[in-house]
Short mmCIF file of C-alpha atoms in Angstrom, two decimals:
data_model
loop_
_atom_site.label_atom_id
_atom_site.label_comp_id
_atom_site.label_asym_id
_atom_site.label_seq_id
_atom_site.Cartn_x
_atom_site.Cartn_y
_atom_site.Cartn_z
CA ASN A 7 159.79 138.87 120.42
CA VAL A 8 156.95 138.28 117.97
CA PRO A 9 158.21 137.42 114.45
CA LYS A 10 157.20 140.06 111.91
CA SER A 11 155.74 137.36 109.66
CA CYS A 12 153.15 136.67 112.37
CA LEU A 13 151.98 140.27 112.68
CA ASN A 14 148.73 140.19 110.76
CA PRO A 15 146.14 142.86 111.69
CA ASP A 16 143.37 140.55 110.48
CA GLN A 17 144.52 137.65 112.64
CA LYS A 18 141.58 136.81 114.89
CA ASN A 19 142.32 133.31 116.09
CA ILE A 20 144.76 133.28 119.01
CA ASP A 21 145.53 129.61 118.41
CA ASP A 22 146.61 130.31 114.84
CA PHE A 23 148.72 133.21 116.06
CA ALA A 24 150.41 131.03 118.69
CA PHE A 25 151.03 128.39 116.05
CA CYS A 26 152.69 130.94 113.80
CA VAL A 27 154.97 132.20 116.57
CA SER A 28 156.03 128.70 117.62
CA GLN A 29 156.61 127.48 114.08
CA THR A 30 158.47 130.59 112.98
CA LYS A 31 161.05 129.91 115.65
CA LYS A 32 161.72 126.64 113.86
CA CYS A 33 161.29 127.86 110.30
CA LYS A 34 161.75 131.51 109.47
CA ASN A 35 159.84 131.55 106.21
CA ILE A 36 156.52 130.56 107.71
CA LYS A 37 153.87 131.78 105.29
CA ALA A 38 150.19 132.54 105.21
CA LYS A 39 148.05 130.28 103.06
CA ASN A 40 144.30 130.77 102.75
CA GLY A 41 144.40 132.96 105.83
CA GLU A 42 146.22 130.39 107.96
CA TYR A 43 149.86 130.12 108.92
CA VAL A 44 151.53 126.96 107.66
CA PRO A 45 155.14 125.78 107.76
CA CYS A 46 157.24 126.37 104.66
CA ASP A 47 157.83 123.61 102.13
CA GLY A 48 161.24 121.97 102.22
CA PRO A 49 164.05 122.83 104.61
CA CYS A 50 163.89 126.00 106.66
CA PRO A 51 166.21 128.71 105.30
CA LYS A 52 169.55 128.60 107.08
CA THR A 53 172.64 130.61 106.15
CA CYS A 54 175.98 129.15 107.20
CA THR A 55 179.27 131.05 107.09
CA PHE A 56 182.37 129.18 105.99
CA SER A 57 185.41 131.44 106.46
CA ASP A 58 188.86 131.01 104.95
CA ALA A 59 190.50 132.34 108.08
CA VAL A 60 188.90 129.70 110.25
CA HIS A 61 188.66 126.74 107.93
CA GLN A 62 192.05 126.63 106.14
CA GLY A 63 191.00 127.31 102.57
CA ASN A 64 187.40 126.18 102.98
CA ILE A 65 188.33 122.54 102.47
CA VAL A 66 185.54 120.17 103.41
CA HIS A 67 186.64 117.33 105.72
CA SER A 68 185.41 115.07 108.50
CA GLY A 69 186.09 117.74 111.12
CA ASN A 70 183.74 120.34 109.65
CA ILE A 71 181.21 118.44 107.51
CA ASP A 72 178.54 118.44 110.22
CA MET A 73 178.46 122.24 110.38
CA PHE A 74 176.69 122.21 107.00
CA ARG A 75 173.70 120.25 108.25
CA ASN A 76 170.45 121.89 107.10
CA CYS A 77 172.27 124.81 105.44
CA THR A 78 170.45 126.27 102.45
CA VAL A 79 172.98 129.06 101.79
CA ILE A 80 176.73 128.94 102.39
CA GLU A 81 178.40 132.32 102.72
CA GLY A 82 181.83 131.34 101.43
CA SER A 83 183.35 128.79 99.10
CA LEU A 84 183.53 124.99 99.13
CA THR A 85 186.61 122.97 98.23
CA ILE A 86 186.60 119.18 97.97
CA LEU A 87 190.03 117.57 97.55
CA ASP A 88 191.58 114.12 97.90
CA THR A 89 192.28 115.00 101.53
CA THR A 90 188.54 115.43 102.08
CA PHE A 91 188.19 111.66 101.84
CA ASN A 92 191.70 110.49 102.76
CA GLY A 93 192.19 112.55 105.91
CA PHE A 94 192.86 116.26 106.24
CA GLN A 95 195.57 117.94 108.28
CA SER A 96 195.19 121.65 108.86
CA ASN A 97 198.17 124.00 108.68
CA TYR A 98 200.08 121.35 106.76
CA SER A 99 201.95 119.10 109.23
CA PHE A 100 201.46 121.29 112.32
CA GLY A 101 197.70 121.26 112.80
CA PRO A 102 195.32 118.54 113.95
CA ARG A 103 194.77 115.63 111.63
CA HIS A 104 191.19 114.77 110.79
CA ALA A 105 190.06 111.24 110.05
CA PRO A 106 189.10 110.14 106.53
CA MET A 107 185.56 111.11 105.66
CA ASP A 108 182.91 108.66 104.53
CA LEU A 109 181.63 109.68 101.11
CA ALA A 110 178.05 109.38 102.38
CA LYS A 111 178.68 112.43 104.57
CA LEU A 112 178.42 114.62 101.45
CA GLU A 113 174.67 114.06 101.61
CA VAL A 114 174.64 116.87 104.17
CA PHE A 115 174.70 119.21 101.15
CA SER A 116 171.35 117.95 99.88
CA THR A 117 169.57 120.99 101.40
CA LEU A 118 172.01 123.48 99.86
CA LYS A 119 170.61 125.98 97.36
CA GLU A 120 173.35 128.61 97.09
CA VAL A 121 177.09 129.02 97.53
CA THR A 122 178.01 132.70 97.46
CA VAL A 123 181.66 132.41 96.42
CA PHE A 124 182.94 129.41 94.40
CA ILE A 125 182.98 125.62 94.29
CA ASN A 126 186.32 123.90 93.73
CA ILE A 127 186.35 120.12 93.27
CA GLN A 128 189.60 118.23 92.71
CA ALA A 129 188.97 114.89 94.39
CA HIS A 130 189.48 111.33 93.24
CA HIS A 131 187.81 108.47 95.09
CA PRO A 132 186.42 105.17 93.74
CA ARG A 133 182.91 105.99 94.98
CA PHE A 134 182.97 109.70 94.17
CA THR A 135 181.28 109.41 90.78
CA ASN A 136 178.70 112.22 90.77
CA LEU A 137 177.58 115.37 92.54
CA SER A 138 174.09 114.18 93.41
CA ALA A 139 174.60 115.47 96.96
CA PHE A 140 174.34 118.96 95.40
CA ARG A 141 171.12 118.09 93.57
CA ASN A 142 169.26 121.10 95.00
CA LEU A 143 172.02 123.64 94.36
CA GLU A 144 170.57 126.48 92.29
CA THR A 145 173.11 129.32 92.43
CA VAL A 146 176.86 129.89 92.64
CA GLY A 147 177.56 133.54 93.39
CA GLY A 148 181.17 133.98 92.25
CA ARG A 149 181.88 136.85 94.66
CA HIS A 150 185.50 135.73 94.54
CA LEU A 151 186.95 133.33 92.00
CA THR A 152 189.39 130.46 91.97
CA GLU A 153 191.72 129.22 89.19
CA TYR A 154 190.89 130.23 85.61
CA PHE A 155 188.73 132.95 87.20
CA SER A 156 186.18 130.22 87.85
CA ALA A 157 183.15 130.08 90.11
CA LEU A 158 182.75 126.38 89.28
CA TYR A 159 186.05 124.50 88.99
CA ILE A 160 186.00 120.71 88.51
CA VAL A 161 189.40 119.30 87.61
CA LYS A 162 191.03 115.85 87.68
CA THR A 163 188.25 114.12 89.56
CA SER A 164 186.78 110.62 89.52
CA LEU A 165 183.37 111.98 88.53
CA GLU A 166 181.42 110.14 85.85
CA SER A 167 178.49 112.56 85.75
CA LEU A 168 177.66 115.91 87.34
CA ASN A 169 174.01 115.49 88.37
CA LEU A 170 173.68 119.19 89.17
CA LYS A 171 169.99 118.95 88.37
CA SER A 172 168.88 122.27 89.88
CA LEU A 173 171.78 124.55 88.92
CA ARG A 174 170.27 127.60 87.24
CA GLN A 175 172.69 130.47 87.72
CA ILE A 176 176.35 131.35 88.06
CA ARG A 177 176.26 135.06 88.77
CA SER A 178 179.91 135.82 88.11
CA GLY A 179 182.96 133.91 86.96
CA ALA A 180 183.79 131.11 84.58
CA VAL A 181 183.14 127.38 84.48
CA ALA A 182 186.21 125.14 84.16
CA ILE A 183 185.68 121.38 83.82
CA LEU A 184 189.00 119.83 82.85
CA GLU A 185 190.84 116.51 82.74
CA ASN A 186 188.13 114.38 84.30
CA ASN A 187 188.91 111.12 82.56
CA ASP A 188 185.61 109.40 83.40
CA LEU A 189 183.24 112.37 83.09
CA CYS A 190 180.57 112.20 80.40
CA TYR A 191 178.32 114.80 78.83
CA ALA A 192 179.45 117.91 80.71
CA GLU A 193 179.41 119.69 77.37
CA LYS A 194 175.72 118.86 76.90
CA ILE A 195 174.66 121.18 79.71
CA ASN A 196 173.40 124.59 78.55
CA TRP A 197 176.17 126.53 80.28
CA GLN A 198 175.41 129.62 78.19
CA LYS A 199 172.04 129.89 79.89
CA ILE A 200 173.55 129.32 83.33
CA THR A 201 176.57 131.65 83.00
CA LYS A 202 175.15 134.15 80.51
CA SER A 203 178.55 134.05 78.72
CA PRO A 204 179.65 131.09 76.56
CA ARG A 205 183.16 132.53 76.36
CA ARG A 206 183.58 131.83 80.05
CA VAL A 207 183.05 128.08 79.75
CA LEU A 208 186.11 125.85 79.49
CA ILE A 209 185.37 122.14 79.08
CA GLN A 210 188.33 120.09 77.88
CA ASN A 211 190.01 116.70 78.14
CA ASN A 212 187.15 114.86 79.78
CA LYS A 213 185.89 111.50 78.54
CA SER A 214 185.12 111.71 74.84
CA PRO A 215 181.42 111.80 73.87
CA GLU A 216 182.06 108.98 71.43
CA LEU A 217 183.41 106.72 74.14
CA CYS A 218 180.54 107.61 76.43
CA ILE A 219 178.09 106.53 73.74
CA ILE A 220 179.98 103.31 73.00
CA GLU A 221 180.02 102.40 76.68
CA ASN A 222 176.37 103.45 77.01
CA VAL A 223 177.13 105.63 80.01
#
């Protein structure tokens, strides 16, 4: 099958056409530039489905982390808990037990641009101090919500900073960032612009701004 993006009535050069077909199989948003087909910039678009029914509450752990490799969109939610790093056992004590996960494995999310449901983070680990692995995340959809009707829920973590540098939009739902004893400057983010509703932003009991300044965090 010839990809639709390669069907160009003005295409004269068979080599260019063959290039487009071969590259589109690798990267679906191949695009025309100056009359030639070139690969897209950045990672190829890839939508990954993460289902509650299959993945026991959409908790990220060592047994499923590799399924997110090269994903740019996750259809579903993401939950990161203490058990993500300490070892996760599905179906409580009856399912298989997964080994502890190296924190570096979170880097698999560096290609991620959108999560369609919600993000729930309640993990404490000495090296889990920021969310830089999600540095390219742009959108949280909020199709379904978690506690406090939140699309972004970050509670009782070891985070010191968020580092969500690309986050531009939370389509539906609230933001709840609570009781993160080491987290600085969450209140400095323009959440009103991201959520379109300042009344749906709950930021409480994190590290005090004064202490952050004193400690030069």
